Short mmCIF file of C-alpha atoms in Angstrom, two decimals:
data_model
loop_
_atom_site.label_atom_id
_atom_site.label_comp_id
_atom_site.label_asym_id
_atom_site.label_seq_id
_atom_site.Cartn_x
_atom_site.Cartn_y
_atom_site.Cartn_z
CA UNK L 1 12.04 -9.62 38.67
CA UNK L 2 9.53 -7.48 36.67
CA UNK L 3 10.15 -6.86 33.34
CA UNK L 4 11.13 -3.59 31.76
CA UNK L 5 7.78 -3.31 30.22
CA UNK L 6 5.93 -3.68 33.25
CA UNK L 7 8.08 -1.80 35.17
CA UNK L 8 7.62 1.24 32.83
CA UNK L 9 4.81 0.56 30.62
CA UNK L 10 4.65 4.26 29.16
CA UNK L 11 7.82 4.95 28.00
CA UNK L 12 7.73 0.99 26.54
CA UNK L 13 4.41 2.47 24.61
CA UNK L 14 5.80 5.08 23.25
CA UNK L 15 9.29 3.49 21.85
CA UNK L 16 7.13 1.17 20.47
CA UNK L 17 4.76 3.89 18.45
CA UNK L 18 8.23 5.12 17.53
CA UNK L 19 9.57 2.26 16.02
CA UNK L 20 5.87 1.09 14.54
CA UNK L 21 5.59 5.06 12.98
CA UNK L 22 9.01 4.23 11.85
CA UNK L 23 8.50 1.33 9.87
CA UNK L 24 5.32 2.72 8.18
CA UNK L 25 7.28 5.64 7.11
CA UNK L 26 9.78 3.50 5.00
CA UNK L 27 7.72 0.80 4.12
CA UNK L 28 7.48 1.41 0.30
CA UNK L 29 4.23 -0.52 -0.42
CA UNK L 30 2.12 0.96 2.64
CA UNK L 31 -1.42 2.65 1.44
CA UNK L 32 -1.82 5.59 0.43
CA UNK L 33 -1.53 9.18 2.38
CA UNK L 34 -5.08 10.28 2.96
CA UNK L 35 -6.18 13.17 0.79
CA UNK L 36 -6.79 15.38 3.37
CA UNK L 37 -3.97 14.59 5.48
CA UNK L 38 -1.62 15.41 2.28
CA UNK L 39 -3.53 18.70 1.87
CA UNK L 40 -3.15 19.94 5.08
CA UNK L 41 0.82 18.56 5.66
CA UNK L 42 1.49 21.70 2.66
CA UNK L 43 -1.42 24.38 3.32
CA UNK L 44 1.06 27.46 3.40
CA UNK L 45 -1.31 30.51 4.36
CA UNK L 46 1.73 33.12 3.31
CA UNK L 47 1.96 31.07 -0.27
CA UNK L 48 -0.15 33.92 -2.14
CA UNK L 49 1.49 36.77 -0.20
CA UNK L 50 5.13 35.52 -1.25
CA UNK L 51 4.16 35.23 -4.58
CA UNK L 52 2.42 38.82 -5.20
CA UNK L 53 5.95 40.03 -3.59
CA UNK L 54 7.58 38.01 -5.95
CA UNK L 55 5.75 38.72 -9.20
CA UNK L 56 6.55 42.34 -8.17
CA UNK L 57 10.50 42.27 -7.98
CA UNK L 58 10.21 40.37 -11.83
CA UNK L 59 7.89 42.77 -13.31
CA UNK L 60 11.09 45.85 -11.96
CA UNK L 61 13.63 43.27 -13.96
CA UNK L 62 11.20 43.29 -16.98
CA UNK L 63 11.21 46.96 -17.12
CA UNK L 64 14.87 46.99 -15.68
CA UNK L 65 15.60 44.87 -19.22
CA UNK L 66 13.85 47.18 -21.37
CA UNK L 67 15.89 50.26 -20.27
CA UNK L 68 19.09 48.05 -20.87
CA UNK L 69 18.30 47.87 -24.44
CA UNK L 70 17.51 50.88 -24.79
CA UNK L 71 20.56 52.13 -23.53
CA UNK L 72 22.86 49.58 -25.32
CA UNK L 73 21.17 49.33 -28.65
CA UNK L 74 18.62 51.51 -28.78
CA UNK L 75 16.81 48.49 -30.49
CA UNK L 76 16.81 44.86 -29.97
CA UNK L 77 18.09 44.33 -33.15
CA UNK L 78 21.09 46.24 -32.13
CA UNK L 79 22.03 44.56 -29.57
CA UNK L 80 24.50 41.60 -29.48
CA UNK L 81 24.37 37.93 -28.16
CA UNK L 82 28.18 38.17 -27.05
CA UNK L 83 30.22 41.15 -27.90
CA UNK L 84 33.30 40.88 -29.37
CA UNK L 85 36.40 42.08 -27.61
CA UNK L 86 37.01 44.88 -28.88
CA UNK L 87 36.00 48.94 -28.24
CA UNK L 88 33.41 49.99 -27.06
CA UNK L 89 33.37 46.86 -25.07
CA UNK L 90 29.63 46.99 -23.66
CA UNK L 91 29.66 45.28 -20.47
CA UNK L 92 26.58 42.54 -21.05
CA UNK L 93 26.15 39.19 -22.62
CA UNK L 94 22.87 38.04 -23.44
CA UNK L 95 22.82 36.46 -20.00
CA UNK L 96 22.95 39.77 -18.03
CA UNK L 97 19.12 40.85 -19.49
CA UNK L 98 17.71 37.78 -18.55
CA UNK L 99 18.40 37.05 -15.12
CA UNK L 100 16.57 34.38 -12.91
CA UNK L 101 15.20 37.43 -10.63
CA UNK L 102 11.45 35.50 -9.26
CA UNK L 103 11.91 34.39 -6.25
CA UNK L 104 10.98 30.48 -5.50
CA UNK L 105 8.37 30.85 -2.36
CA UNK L 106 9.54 27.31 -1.44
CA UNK L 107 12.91 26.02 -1.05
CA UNK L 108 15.21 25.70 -4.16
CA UNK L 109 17.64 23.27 -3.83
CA UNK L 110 19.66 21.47 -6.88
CA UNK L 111 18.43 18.00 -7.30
CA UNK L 112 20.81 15.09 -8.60
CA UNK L 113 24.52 14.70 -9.12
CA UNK L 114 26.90 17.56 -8.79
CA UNK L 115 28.06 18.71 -12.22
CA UNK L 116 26.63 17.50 -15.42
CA UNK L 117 22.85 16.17 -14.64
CA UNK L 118 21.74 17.77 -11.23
CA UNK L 119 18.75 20.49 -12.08
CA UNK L 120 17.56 23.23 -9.33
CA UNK L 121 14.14 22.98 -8.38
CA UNK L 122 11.40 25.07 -6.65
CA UNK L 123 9.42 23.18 -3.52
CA UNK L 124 10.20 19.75 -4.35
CA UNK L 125 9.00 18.77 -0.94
CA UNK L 126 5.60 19.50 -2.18
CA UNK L 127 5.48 16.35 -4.04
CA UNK L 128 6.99 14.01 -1.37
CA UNK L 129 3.71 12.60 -0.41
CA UNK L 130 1.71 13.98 -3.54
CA UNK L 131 -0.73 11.55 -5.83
CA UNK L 132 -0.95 11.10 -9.23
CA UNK L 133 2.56 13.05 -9.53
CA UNK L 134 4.75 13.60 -12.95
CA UNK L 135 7.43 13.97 -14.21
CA UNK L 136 8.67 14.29 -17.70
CA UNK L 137 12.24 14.49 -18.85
CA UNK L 138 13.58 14.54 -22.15
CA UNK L 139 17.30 13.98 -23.86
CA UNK L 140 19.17 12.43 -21.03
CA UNK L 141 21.66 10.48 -22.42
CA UNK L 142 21.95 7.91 -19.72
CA UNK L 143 22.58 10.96 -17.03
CA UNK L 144 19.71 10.18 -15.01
CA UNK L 145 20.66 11.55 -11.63
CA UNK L 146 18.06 14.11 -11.42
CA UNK L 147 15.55 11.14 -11.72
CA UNK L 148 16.41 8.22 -9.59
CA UNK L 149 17.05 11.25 -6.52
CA UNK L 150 13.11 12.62 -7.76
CA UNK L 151 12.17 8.48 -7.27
CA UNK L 152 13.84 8.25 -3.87
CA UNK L 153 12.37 10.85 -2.54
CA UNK L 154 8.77 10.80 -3.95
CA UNK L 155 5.95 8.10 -2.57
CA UNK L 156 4.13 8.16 -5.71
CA UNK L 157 5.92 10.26 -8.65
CA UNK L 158 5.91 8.69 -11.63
CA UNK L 159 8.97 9.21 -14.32
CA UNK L 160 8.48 9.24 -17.85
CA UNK L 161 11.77 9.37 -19.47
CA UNK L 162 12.49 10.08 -23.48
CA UNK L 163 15.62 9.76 -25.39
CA UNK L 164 16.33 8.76 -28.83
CA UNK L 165 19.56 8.50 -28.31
CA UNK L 166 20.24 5.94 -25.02
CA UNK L 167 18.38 2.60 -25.45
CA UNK L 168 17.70 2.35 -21.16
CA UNK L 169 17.06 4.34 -18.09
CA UNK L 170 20.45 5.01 -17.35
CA UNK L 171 21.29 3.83 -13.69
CA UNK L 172 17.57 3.90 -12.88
CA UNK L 173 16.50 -0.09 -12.81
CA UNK L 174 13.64 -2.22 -12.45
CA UNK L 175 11.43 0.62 -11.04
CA UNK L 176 8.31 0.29 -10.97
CA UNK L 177 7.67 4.24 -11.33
CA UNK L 178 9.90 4.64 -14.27
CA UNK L 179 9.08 4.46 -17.72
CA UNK L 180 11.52 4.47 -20.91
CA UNK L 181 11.25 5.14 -24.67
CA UNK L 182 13.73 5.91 -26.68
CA UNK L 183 11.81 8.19 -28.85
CA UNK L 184 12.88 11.52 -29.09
CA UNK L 185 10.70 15.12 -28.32
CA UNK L 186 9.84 17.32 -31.45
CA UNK L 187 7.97 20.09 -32.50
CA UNK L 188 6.35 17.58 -35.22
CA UNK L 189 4.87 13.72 -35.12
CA UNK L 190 7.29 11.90 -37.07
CA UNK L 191 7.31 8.69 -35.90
CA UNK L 192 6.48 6.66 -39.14
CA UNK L 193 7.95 3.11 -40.11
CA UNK L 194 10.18 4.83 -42.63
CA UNK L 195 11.56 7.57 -39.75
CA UNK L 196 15.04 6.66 -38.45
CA UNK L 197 14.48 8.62 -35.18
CA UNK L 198 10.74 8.41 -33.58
CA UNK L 199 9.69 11.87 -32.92
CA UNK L 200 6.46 12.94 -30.79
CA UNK L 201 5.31 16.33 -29.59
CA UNK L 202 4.14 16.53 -25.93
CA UNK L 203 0.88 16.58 -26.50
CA UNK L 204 0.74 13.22 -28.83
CA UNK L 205 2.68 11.83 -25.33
CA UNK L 206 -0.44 13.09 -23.18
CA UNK L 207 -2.68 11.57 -24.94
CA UNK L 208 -0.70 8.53 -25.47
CA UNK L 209 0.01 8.04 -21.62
CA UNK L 210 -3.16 9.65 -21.06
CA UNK L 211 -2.02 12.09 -18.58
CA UNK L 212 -3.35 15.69 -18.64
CA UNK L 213 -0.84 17.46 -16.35
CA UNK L 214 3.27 17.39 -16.05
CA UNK L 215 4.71 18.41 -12.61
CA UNK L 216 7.76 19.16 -13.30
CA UNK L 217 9.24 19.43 -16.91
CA UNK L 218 12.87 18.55 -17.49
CA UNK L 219 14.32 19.18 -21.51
CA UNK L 220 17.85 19.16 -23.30
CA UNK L 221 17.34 19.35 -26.79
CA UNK L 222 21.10 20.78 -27.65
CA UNK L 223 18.89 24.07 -29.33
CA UNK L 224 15.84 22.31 -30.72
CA UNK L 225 14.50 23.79 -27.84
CA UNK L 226 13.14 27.06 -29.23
CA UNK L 227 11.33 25.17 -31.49
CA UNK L 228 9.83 22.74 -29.48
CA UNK L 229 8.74 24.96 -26.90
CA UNK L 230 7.29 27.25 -29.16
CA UNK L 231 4.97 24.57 -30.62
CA UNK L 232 4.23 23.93 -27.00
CA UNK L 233 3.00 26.84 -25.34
CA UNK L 234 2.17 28.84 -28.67
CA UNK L 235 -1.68 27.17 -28.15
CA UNK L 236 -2.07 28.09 -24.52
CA UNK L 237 -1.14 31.75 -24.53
CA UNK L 238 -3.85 31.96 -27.45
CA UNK L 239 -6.39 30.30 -25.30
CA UNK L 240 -5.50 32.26 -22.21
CA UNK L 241 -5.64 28.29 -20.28
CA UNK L 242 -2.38 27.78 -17.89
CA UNK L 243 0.57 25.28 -19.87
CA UNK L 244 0.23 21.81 -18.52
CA UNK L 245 3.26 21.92 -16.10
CA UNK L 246 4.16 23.60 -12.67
CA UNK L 247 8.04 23.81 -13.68
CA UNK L 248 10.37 24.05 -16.44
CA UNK L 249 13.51 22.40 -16.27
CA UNK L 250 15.71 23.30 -19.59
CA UNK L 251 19.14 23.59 -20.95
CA UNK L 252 19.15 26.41 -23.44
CA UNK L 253 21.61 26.47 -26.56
CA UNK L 254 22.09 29.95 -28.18
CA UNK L 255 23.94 29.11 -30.91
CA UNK L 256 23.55 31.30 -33.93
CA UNK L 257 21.00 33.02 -32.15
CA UNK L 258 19.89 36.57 -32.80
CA UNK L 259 19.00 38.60 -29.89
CA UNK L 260 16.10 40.20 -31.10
CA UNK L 261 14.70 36.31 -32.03
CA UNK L 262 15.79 35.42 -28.48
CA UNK L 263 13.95 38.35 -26.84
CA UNK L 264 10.89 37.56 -28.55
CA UNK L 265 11.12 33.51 -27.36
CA UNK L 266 11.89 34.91 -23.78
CA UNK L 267 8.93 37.07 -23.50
CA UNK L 268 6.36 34.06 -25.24
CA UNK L 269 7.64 32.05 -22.30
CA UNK L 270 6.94 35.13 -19.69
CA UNK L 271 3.72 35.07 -21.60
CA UNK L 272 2.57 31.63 -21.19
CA UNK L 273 3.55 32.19 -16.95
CA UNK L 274 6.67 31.19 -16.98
CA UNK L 275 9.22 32.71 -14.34
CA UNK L 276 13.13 31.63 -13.89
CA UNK L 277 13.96 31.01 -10.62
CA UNK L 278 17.43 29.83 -11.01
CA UNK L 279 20.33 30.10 -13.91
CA UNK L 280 23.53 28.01 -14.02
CA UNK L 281 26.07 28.41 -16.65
CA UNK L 282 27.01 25.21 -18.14
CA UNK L 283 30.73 25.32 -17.11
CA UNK L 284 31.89 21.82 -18.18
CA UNK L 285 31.07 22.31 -21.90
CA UNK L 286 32.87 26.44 -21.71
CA UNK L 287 35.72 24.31 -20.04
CA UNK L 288 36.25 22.12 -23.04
CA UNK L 289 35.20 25.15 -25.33
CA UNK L 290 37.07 27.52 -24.43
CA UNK L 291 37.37 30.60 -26.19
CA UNK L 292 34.33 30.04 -27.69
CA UNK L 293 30.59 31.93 -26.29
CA UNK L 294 29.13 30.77 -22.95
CA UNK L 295 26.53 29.59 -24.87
CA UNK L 296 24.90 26.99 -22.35
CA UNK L 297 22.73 27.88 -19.72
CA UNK L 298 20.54 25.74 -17.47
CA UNK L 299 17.32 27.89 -16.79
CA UNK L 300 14.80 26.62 -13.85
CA UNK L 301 10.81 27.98 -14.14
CA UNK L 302 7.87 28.06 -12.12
CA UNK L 303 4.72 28.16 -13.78
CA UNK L 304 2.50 31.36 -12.34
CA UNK L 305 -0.39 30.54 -13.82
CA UNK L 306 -3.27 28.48 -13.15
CA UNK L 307 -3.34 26.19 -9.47
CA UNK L 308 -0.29 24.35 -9.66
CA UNK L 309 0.99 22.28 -6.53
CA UNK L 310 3.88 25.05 -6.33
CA UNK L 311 1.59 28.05 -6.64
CA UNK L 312 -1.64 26.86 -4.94
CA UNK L 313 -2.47 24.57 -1.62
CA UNK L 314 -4.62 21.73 -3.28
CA UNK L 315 -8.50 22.99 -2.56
CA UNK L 316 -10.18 20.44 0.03
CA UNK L 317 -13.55 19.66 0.32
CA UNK L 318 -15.64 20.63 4.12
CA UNK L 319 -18.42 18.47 5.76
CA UNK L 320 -20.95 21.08 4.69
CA UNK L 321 -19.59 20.39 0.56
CA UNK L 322 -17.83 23.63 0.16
CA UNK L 323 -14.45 24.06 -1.37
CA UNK L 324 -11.46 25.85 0.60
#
């Protein structure tokens, strides 16, 4: 009696390609996706279209905000973070002028654990099978969710994680793609013998790790955030060069804030390219706060400027030596 493969040597082919394509797939230590290959698996012809459209609907917000001062203050220094219950009660918060209104021309989906430590991000399937990828997250404190779910489902992302505070990689273990310090993220280098907590600025970690671009960007600072990001971008925006990351991942604080100090931070970040794509009230801290402000915010940005993986299709290079 023949055997099944003889009998139907096609269809034995091609559940065998099946099962061989399988196996590749998964296979962790298999060699590297071909350049081009990666290139044209994201080439997105609408990509600049979406974006113009998008850029469009924030710049109506922008002007949308202004007139919303205006009407409540007239000035920002009029205007209050969180008003207090009482007459005229102005229906705002801080919140309401700064809404995530750019639209992500990708797919936004929240990334990690539900709850405390999942982030929303812009086109994360662009870095599935992308090389030399990045990411840099800062003040974890052993929630690392976000970062072991980046790991799984990235070939070659890298993780570089920072935390003065935890002393390991949270549940992330023995990868080979992950990287712990427990140094902290500062808008100074203090990171002496005689410092108690070792503080770097991004750039000193660039140059350290020698890396010259961040994919995605992921900080909780509990409000040393304004800071920090001020000594960040402040450089760039005078140069007129993009910021060295595609997104912005970031847990703002406004405690003791002033709005008008607020606005002005806002707009450096608009400045530098910046765009929020998604908000998300941090509800667990208002539940065990309450009657205090909603103070907490999780912000998501994509980074306009420049050629960014979630802005631009990588460029390829043509037989003839021309760039596309």
């Amino acid at each position: 009696m023949p055997l099944v493969w003889q009998r139907h040597p096609r269809y034995f082919i091609s559940v065998a390609m099946v099962i061989l394509t399988t196996i590749y797939l998964l296979n962790p230590y298999q060699s590297p996706l071909r350049t081009d290959l990666y290139e044209i698996s994201i080439r997105d012809s609408e990509l600049p279209a979406r974006l113009e459209r998008a850029e469009r609907v924030y710049s109506k917000v922008v002007g949308e905000r202004k007139e919303m001062i205006q009407k409540f203050g007239p000035t920002a220094r009029d205007i209050l973070m969180f008003p207090e219950d009482k007459e005229p009660w102005p229906p705002y918060t801080v919140w309401s002028f700064f809404p995530p209104s750019f639209q992500c021309p990708h797919e936004v989906e929240r990334v990690g654990s539900l709850g405390d430590g999942g982030k929303w991000t812009c086109g994360l399937s662009r870095l599935q099978h992308q090389p030399d990828c990045l990411i840099y997250t800062f003040g974890m404190n052993y929630e690392t969710s976000f970062e072991a779910e980046v790991l799984e489902r990235t070939r070659y992302c890298e993780v570089w994680g920072y935390d003065y505070r935890s002393n390991s990689f949270g549940s992330i273990k023995r990868d080979q793609r992950a990287h712990f310090h427990p140094w902290g993220l500062a808008n100074i280098d203090a990171h002496g013998p005689n410092d108690d907590h070792k503080l770097y600025t991004l750039k000193t970690l660039l140059d350290m790790n020698k890396h010259q671009y961040i994919d995605i960007l992921k900080i909780d600072l509990e409000g040393w955030e304004f800071e920090v990001l001020s000594q960040i971008l402040q450089p760039y925006i005078a140069s007129g060069e993009p910021v060295p990351f595609g997104q912005l991942l970031i847990e703002l604080h406004a405690w003791d804030k002033k709005f008008e100090d607020f606005l002005s931070w806002w707009e450096m970040l608009e400045s530098a390219g910046l765009r929020p794509f998604m908000s998300e009230v941090n509800l667990v801290y208002q539940n065990y706060n309450k009657g205090r402000d909603t103070a907490l915010v999780e912000y998501s940005f994509v980074n306009v400027k420049g050629n960014n993986n979630f802005i631009a299709d990588p460029s390829s290079t043509i037989p003839d030596g021309s760039v596309t």
